[in-house]
Amino acid sequence: MGATVSCCMSPGGSPKIARRAVELDDYPITTTGDDVSEDTGTYLQHISDREVPDELAQESNPSDNARASTIFLNKSQTDVREKRRSNYLSNHHTSPGLSKKYSSCSTIFLDDSTVSLPNLKSTVKCVTLAIYYHIKNRDSNRSLDIFDEKIHPLTREKVPEDYYSVDPEHKLIYRFVRTLFSSAQLTAECAIVTLVYLERLLTYAEMDICPCNWKRIVLGAILLASKVWDDQAVWNVDYCQILKDITVEDMNEMERHFLELLQFNINVPASVYAKYYFDLRSLADDNNLNFPLEPLDNQRATKLEAISRLCEDRYKDLGKVTIRRSLSADNLVGVRTTHAVLS
């Protein structure tokens, strides 16, 4: 159950797909049998030669392929370059201060965020910043009625007339997501999976996240990510208690449409998860959203040393098993050798 390939391709498709089309053009298809005059024109390729394999189509989708670049990081590069240029011009004649902590011989600074246990507050900030860049640098305003907030409002308050043209600020997106995560007690890993599902939805459904639909898209992604990732998932009725004016029927319908648009592909490989985590850290560095750094104390150093010893013991056990099966050049230390007898 993956993404199906359409016969219509966008101009910004995968470069490998373009190369494949060039290769097909270099070897035109000819027919055997009777000679054909030059006035008949070029021949059409067979449909099997024009179809694109699923592997090539998924290579450009970052939510399925770990080698593809994430969409939010690409959309943020324009603003990042402008920020760097403005910072350079403002600090060109002044000596910039140290805004970031650096380790030294006497002090080592570490953050408490890892790929297996990310920091919740910092991760939510980075995910909402990625959503902000998605909205700000969107290509168009393609949307679906199921996610339109004017058709399916989340509150009883009247939706402004210009709701579809005013981009939300990062603080507004962060407050909305933070309220859901704190009330439902969701984890930081769930926030990363939420971003994966969001970009997968935009790619599969060929739509954009814009001011009129961002809340319902984010809500649907959080709802699905919490059910897939957490062992004790939050029910739809629990979200109705957080968002007082939404009904269970509306939540169920939105979840059903979300799954159908994803083509029921809710699998998140470990490589894709790790790529999104490190890209979020790159986004944080580009926007001065540094993860909280703390000096390494004795207690934490002892804990890290214990973890490293445990990992070393595991690798030693694996090495012993490998030696029993076969010998390699890396495991020849201490192995006795016999003298060869030459006749």
Short mmCIF file of C-alpha atoms in Angstrom, two decimals:
data_model
loop_
_atom_site.label_atom_id
_atom_site.label_comp_id
_atom_site.label_asym_id
_atom_site.label_seq_id
_atom_site.Cartn_x
_atom_site.Cartn_y
_atom_site.Cartn_z
CA MET A 1 0.00 0.00 0.00
CA GLY A 2 2.11 2.87 -1.24
CA ALA A 3 1.79 5.84 -3.48
CA THR A 4 0.42 5.13 -6.91
CA VAL A 5 2.13 6.68 -9.88
CA SER A 6 0.21 8.94 -12.18
CA CYS A 7 0.93 9.26 -15.86
CA CYS A 8 1.05 13.05 -15.47
CA MET A 9 4.25 14.34 -13.97
CA SER A 10 5.04 17.72 -12.52
CA PRO A 11 7.86 19.85 -13.96
CA GLY A 12 9.74 19.56 -10.67
CA GLY A 13 9.77 15.79 -10.62
CA SER A 14 12.59 13.44 -9.75
CA PRO A 15 15.80 14.08 -11.73
CA LYS A 16 16.18 10.33 -12.26
CA ILE A 17 12.80 10.27 -13.96
CA ALA A 18 13.97 13.01 -16.31
CA ARG A 19 17.14 11.10 -17.04
CA ARG A 20 15.12 8.01 -17.80
CA ALA A 21 13.01 9.97 -20.29
CA VAL A 22 16.16 11.21 -22.00
CA GLU A 23 17.49 7.68 -22.24
CA LEU A 24 14.26 6.53 -23.86
CA ASP A 25 14.48 9.36 -26.37
CA ASP A 26 18.03 8.36 -27.25
CA TYR A 27 16.79 4.91 -28.28
CA PRO A 28 13.64 5.37 -30.37
CA ILE A 29 11.33 2.42 -30.83
CA THR A 30 11.24 0.94 -34.30
CA THR A 31 9.04 -1.72 -35.79
CA THR A 32 10.16 -4.84 -37.54
CA GLY A 33 8.86 -5.97 -40.85
CA ASP A 34 7.97 -3.52 -43.58
CA ASP A 35 10.12 -0.49 -44.20
CA VAL A 36 8.55 2.76 -43.13
CA SER A 37 9.11 5.99 -44.99
CA GLU A 38 10.41 9.11 -43.29
CA ASP A 39 7.15 10.97 -43.87
CA THR A 40 5.26 8.96 -41.27
CA GLY A 41 6.75 10.94 -38.39
CA THR A 42 8.01 9.75 -34.99
CA TYR A 43 6.60 6.66 -33.38
CA LEU A 44 4.83 6.62 -30.03
CA GLN A 45 6.43 4.61 -27.28
CA HIS A 46 4.66 1.66 -25.79
CA ILE A 47 2.81 2.44 -22.58
CA SER A 48 4.99 0.02 -20.63
CA ASP A 49 8.03 2.07 -21.65
CA ARG A 50 6.41 5.34 -20.59
CA GLU A 51 5.26 4.15 -17.17
CA VAL A 52 7.44 5.04 -14.21
CA PRO A 53 8.27 2.38 -11.63
CA ASP A 54 7.14 2.95 -8.07
CA GLU A 55 10.74 3.03 -6.87
CA LEU A 56 11.58 6.04 -9.04
CA ALA A 57 8.42 7.87 -8.06
CA GLN A 58 9.07 7.38 -4.34
CA GLU A 59 12.65 8.59 -4.56
CA SER A 60 11.44 12.19 -4.64
CA ASN A 61 9.15 11.67 -1.64
CA PRO A 62 11.02 12.40 1.60
CA SER A 63 8.41 10.73 3.80
CA ASP A 64 9.12 7.39 2.10
CA ASN A 65 12.76 7.64 1.07
CA ALA A 66 15.48 8.63 3.53
CA ARG A 67 17.74 9.87 0.72
CA ALA A 68 15.30 12.52 -0.46
CA SER A 69 15.57 15.96 1.08
CA THR A 70 12.78 17.06 3.38
CA ILE A 71 10.33 19.58 1.99
CA PHE A 72 10.34 21.90 5.00
CA LEU A 73 14.12 22.26 4.93
CA ASN A 74 14.06 23.23 1.26
CA LYS A 75 11.28 25.76 1.82
CA SER A 76 13.19 27.39 4.67
CA GLN A 77 16.40 27.98 2.72
CA THR A 78 15.19 31.22 1.14
CA ASP A 79 14.46 32.83 4.49
CA VAL A 80 17.62 31.42 6.01
CA ARG A 81 19.78 33.01 3.32
CA GLU A 82 18.07 36.35 3.86
CA LYS A 83 18.63 36.12 7.62
CA ARG A 84 22.29 35.30 7.17
CA ARG A 85 22.73 38.23 4.79
CA SER A 86 21.01 40.66 7.16
CA ASN A 87 23.05 39.38 10.12
CA TYR A 88 26.24 39.78 8.11
CA LEU A 89 25.37 43.35 7.12
CA SER A 90 24.36 44.30 10.67
CA ASN A 91 27.48 42.77 12.25
CA HIS A 92 29.90 43.79 9.51
CA HIS A 93 31.30 46.75 11.47
CA THR A 94 30.72 45.37 14.95
CA SER A 95 32.21 42.38 16.70
CA PRO A 96 29.47 39.83 17.28
CA GLY A 97 29.11 38.37 20.76
CA LEU A 98 29.04 34.72 21.66
CA SER A 99 25.37 33.77 21.38
CA LYS A 100 26.11 30.05 21.56
CA LYS A 101 27.85 28.01 24.20
CA TYR A 102 30.95 26.10 23.17
CA SER A 103 32.78 23.32 24.95
CA SER A 104 36.28 23.85 26.30
CA CYS A 105 38.94 21.76 27.98
CA SER A 106 37.42 22.33 31.40
CA THR A 107 33.70 22.35 30.51
CA ILE A 108 31.68 20.18 28.13
CA PHE A 109 28.20 21.32 27.10
CA LEU A 110 25.62 18.72 26.09
CA ASP A 111 21.93 18.91 25.31
CA ASP A 112 19.42 16.37 26.54
CA SER A 113 17.98 15.63 23.09
CA THR A 114 18.85 12.48 21.18
CA VAL A 115 17.32 10.75 18.18
CA SER A 116 15.84 8.07 20.46
CA LEU A 117 14.69 10.51 23.15
CA PRO A 118 14.23 14.05 21.77
CA ASN A 119 13.55 17.07 23.92
CA LEU A 120 9.79 17.68 23.84
CA LYS A 121 9.69 21.48 23.98
CA SER A 122 12.49 22.00 21.47
CA THR A 123 11.09 19.38 19.09
CA VAL A 124 7.61 20.90 19.12
CA LYS A 125 9.12 24.33 18.40
CA CYS A 126 11.06 22.96 15.45
CA VAL A 127 8.06 21.06 14.05
CA THR A 128 5.83 24.13 14.26
CA LEU A 129 8.56 26.20 12.60
CA ALA A 130 8.64 23.67 9.76
CA ILE A 131 4.85 24.00 9.42
CA TYR A 132 5.25 27.79 9.40
CA TYR A 133 7.67 27.61 6.46
CA HIS A 134 5.32 25.23 4.68
CA ILE A 135 2.53 27.81 4.90
CA LYS A 136 4.66 30.87 4.17
CA ASN A 137 6.50 29.48 1.15
CA ARG A 138 3.70 27.38 -0.31
CA ASP A 139 3.47 27.02 -4.07
CA SER A 140 -0.29 27.58 -4.34
CA ASN A 141 -3.53 27.28 -2.33
CA ARG A 142 -4.67 23.79 -3.30
CA SER A 143 -6.93 22.38 -0.60
CA LEU A 144 -9.78 19.97 0.11
CA ASP A 145 -13.13 20.71 1.69
CA ILE A 146 -12.60 18.23 4.52
CA PHE A 147 -9.72 20.38 5.82
CA ASP A 148 -11.32 23.78 5.16
CA GLU A 149 -11.88 25.49 8.50
CA LYS A 150 -14.71 27.61 7.18
CA ILE A 151 -16.67 24.51 6.11
CA HIS A 152 -15.64 22.49 9.18
CA PRO A 153 -14.83 25.02 11.93
CA LEU A 154 -12.99 23.96 15.06
CA THR A 155 -14.60 26.64 17.22
CA ARG A 156 -17.91 28.44 17.31
CA GLU A 157 -16.21 31.76 16.70
CA LYS A 158 -16.90 33.29 13.32
CA VAL A 159 -14.14 32.71 10.82
CA PRO A 160 -12.77 36.02 9.46
CA GLU A 161 -13.40 36.80 5.82
CA ASP A 162 -9.68 37.10 5.10
CA TYR A 163 -8.79 33.87 6.86
CA TYR A 164 -7.54 32.30 3.63
CA SER A 165 -5.04 35.09 2.86
CA VAL A 166 -3.45 35.88 6.25
CA ASP A 167 -0.54 33.59 7.10
CA PRO A 168 -0.38 32.54 10.76
CA GLU A 169 2.67 33.45 12.81
CA HIS A 170 4.96 30.84 14.26
CA LYS A 171 3.79 31.65 17.78
CA LEU A 172 0.17 30.93 16.87
CA ILE A 173 1.06 27.55 15.35
CA TYR A 174 3.22 26.69 18.36
CA ARG A 175 0.47 27.54 20.86
CA PHE A 176 -2.04 25.38 18.96
CA VAL A 177 0.26 22.34 18.80
CA ARG A 178 1.58 22.81 22.33
CA THR A 179 -1.97 22.81 23.71
CA LEU A 180 -2.73 19.50 22.01
CA PHE A 181 0.54 17.88 23.11
CA SER A 182 0.32 19.05 26.72
CA SER A 183 -3.36 18.15 27.10
CA ALA A 184 -3.03 14.73 25.44
CA GLN A 185 0.42 14.11 27.04
CA LEU A 186 2.03 13.23 23.73
CA THR A 187 5.74 12.56 23.26
CA ALA A 188 8.39 14.30 21.19
CA GLU A 189 8.66 11.29 18.89
CA CYS A 190 4.98 11.77 18.07
CA ALA A 191 5.75 15.33 16.92
CA ILE A 192 8.35 14.08 14.42
CA VAL A 193 5.98 11.42 13.08
CA THR A 194 3.32 14.15 12.78
CA LEU A 195 5.58 16.11 10.44
CA VAL A 196 6.28 12.96 8.40
CA TYR A 197 2.54 12.33 7.93
CA LEU A 198 1.95 15.99 7.07
CA GLU A 199 4.51 16.02 4.27
CA ARG A 200 3.30 12.64 3.06
CA LEU A 201 -0.24 14.01 2.83
CA LEU A 202 0.89 17.06 0.87
CA THR A 203 2.81 14.84 -1.55
CA TYR A 204 0.24 12.10 -2.03
CA ALA A 205 -2.82 14.37 -2.24
CA GLU A 206 -0.97 17.06 -4.24
CA MET A 207 -2.26 19.82 -1.99
CA ASP A 208 -0.82 22.72 0.00
CA ILE A 209 -1.06 23.65 3.63
CA CYS A 210 -2.39 27.20 3.76
CA PRO A 211 -4.14 29.53 6.25
CA CYS A 212 -7.56 27.99 5.62
CA ASN A 213 -6.63 24.37 6.35
CA TRP A 214 -3.49 24.23 8.48
CA LYS A 215 -5.27 23.61 11.79
CA ARG A 216 -7.28 20.63 10.57
CA ILE A 217 -4.33 19.13 8.69
CA VAL A 218 -2.11 19.41 11.76
CA LEU A 219 -4.89 18.01 13.96
CA GLY A 220 -5.38 15.05 11.64
CA ALA A 221 -1.64 14.34 11.52
CA ILE A 222 -1.35 14.51 15.32
CA LEU A 223 -4.39 12.27 15.71
CA LEU A 224 -2.95 9.63 13.42
CA ALA A 225 0.60 9.86 14.77
CA SER A 226 -0.55 9.42 18.36
CA LYS A 227 -2.46 6.27 17.45
CA VAL A 228 0.41 4.77 15.46
CA TRP A 229 3.30 5.73 17.73
CA ASP A 230 2.04 5.72 21.31
CA ASP A 231 1.09 2.45 22.99
CA GLN A 232 -1.78 4.13 24.83
CA ALA A 233 -3.30 6.21 22.09
CA VAL A 234 -5.61 9.15 22.69
CA TRP A 235 -9.15 8.52 21.51
CA ASN A 236 -11.00 10.88 19.22
CA VAL A 237 -13.44 11.74 21.98
CA ASP A 238 -10.50 12.93 24.11
CA TYR A 239 -9.61 15.52 21.46
CA CYS A 240 -13.20 16.68 21.56
CA GLN A 241 -12.67 17.50 25.22
CA ILE A 242 -9.62 19.57 24.33
CA LEU A 243 -11.35 21.31 21.41
CA LYS A 244 -14.76 21.85 22.93
CA ASP A 245 -16.66 22.76 19.78
CA ILE A 246 -15.66 19.83 17.55
CA THR A 247 -17.75 16.65 17.34
CA VAL A 248 -16.65 13.03 17.35
CA GLU A 249 -18.31 12.48 13.97
CA ASP A 250 -16.22 15.27 12.46
CA MET A 251 -13.04 13.79 13.94
CA ASN A 252 -13.89 10.34 12.59
CA GLU A 253 -14.61 11.66 9.11
CA MET A 254 -11.41 13.69 9.03
CA GLU A 255 -9.37 10.69 10.17
CA ARG A 256 -10.95 8.48 7.52
CA HIS A 257 -10.20 11.00 4.75
CA PHE A 258 -6.65 11.46 6.06
CA LEU A 259 -5.99 7.73 5.88
CA GLU A 260 -7.49 7.46 2.40
CA LEU A 261 -5.35 10.33 1.14
CA LEU A 262 -2.28 8.63 2.62
CA GLN A 263 -3.40 5.47 0.83
CA PHE A 264 -3.21 3.82 4.27
CA ASN A 265 0.57 4.12 4.21
CA ILE A 266 1.31 4.85 7.85
CA ASN A 267 4.71 3.15 7.94
CA VAL A 268 7.61 5.35 9.08
CA PRO A 269 10.99 3.65 8.60
CA ALA A 270 13.70 4.29 11.16
CA SER A 271 15.89 5.91 8.51
CA VAL A 272 13.13 8.39 7.58
CA TYR A 273 12.50 9.19 11.25
CA ALA A 274 16.21 9.84 11.85
CA LYS A 275 16.45 12.03 8.74
CA TYR A 276 13.55 14.21 9.92
CA TYR A 277 15.07 14.49 13.40
CA PHE A 278 18.45 15.70 12.15
CA ASP A 279 16.85 18.01 9.57
CA LEU A 280 14.82 19.55 12.37
CA ARG A 281 18.04 20.14 14.29
CA SER A 282 19.52 21.79 11.18
CA LEU A 283 16.41 23.97 10.95
CA ALA A 284 16.86 24.94 14.60
CA ASP A 285 20.48 25.93 14.03
CA ASP A 286 19.57 28.00 10.98
CA ASN A 287 16.92 29.90 12.94
CA ASN A 288 18.80 30.25 16.25
CA LEU A 289 16.48 27.82 18.02
CA ASN A 290 19.27 26.10 19.86
CA PHE A 291 18.53 23.10 22.01
CA PRO A 292 19.13 23.78 25.73
CA LEU A 293 22.77 23.11 26.61
CA GLU A 294 23.90 22.15 30.09
CA PRO A 295 27.42 21.53 31.41
CA LEU A 296 28.35 17.90 31.87
CA ASP A 297 28.32 17.07 35.60
CA ASN A 298 29.66 14.03 37.45
CA GLN A 299 26.29 12.31 37.69
CA ARG A 300 25.58 12.53 33.99
CA ALA A 301 29.15 11.58 33.09
CA THR A 302 28.84 8.44 35.21
CA LYS A 303 25.56 7.60 33.49
CA LEU A 304 27.06 8.06 30.03
CA GLU A 305 30.05 5.93 30.98
CA ALA A 306 27.75 3.15 32.19
CA ILE A 307 25.80 3.26 28.93
CA SER A 308 28.99 3.14 26.86
CA ARG A 309 30.26 0.15 28.85
CA LEU A 310 26.99 -1.65 28.27
CA CYS A 311 27.25 -1.02 24.54
CA GLU A 312 30.88 -2.21 24.51
CA ASP A 313 29.88 -5.46 26.23
CA ARG A 314 27.17 -6.03 23.66
CA TYR A 315 29.58 -5.46 20.80
CA LYS A 316 32.11 -7.83 22.39
CA ASP A 317 29.44 -10.55 22.57
CA LEU A 318 28.56 -9.96 18.95
CA GLY A 319 32.25 -10.11 18.06
CA LYS A 320 32.63 -13.50 19.75
CA VAL A 321 29.71 -14.87 17.80
CA THR A 322 31.26 -13.53 14.60
CA ILE A 323 34.61 -15.16 15.36
CA ARG A 324 32.94 -18.52 15.80
CA ARG A 325 31.32 -18.26 12.39
CA SER A 326 34.21 -16.82 10.40
CA LEU A 327 37.43 -14.92 10.84
CA SER A 328 38.11 -11.52 9.35
CA ALA A 329 41.15 -9.30 9.22
CA ASP A 330 39.76 -7.19 12.07
CA ASN A 331 39.55 -10.15 14.45
CA LEU A 332 42.98 -11.73 13.91
CA VAL A 333 44.54 -10.23 17.06
CA GLY A 334 45.62 -12.99 19.40
CA VAL A 335 44.88 -15.83 16.97
CA ARG A 336 47.59 -18.48 16.98
CA THR A 337 49.18 -19.39 13.66
CA THR A 338 51.06 -22.54 12.67
CA HIS A 339 54.31 -22.65 10.78
CA ALA A 340 54.08 -23.82 7.21
CA VAL A 341 56.06 -26.91 6.20
CA LEU A 342 57.74 -26.48 2.85
CA SER A 343 58.80 -29.63 1.03
#
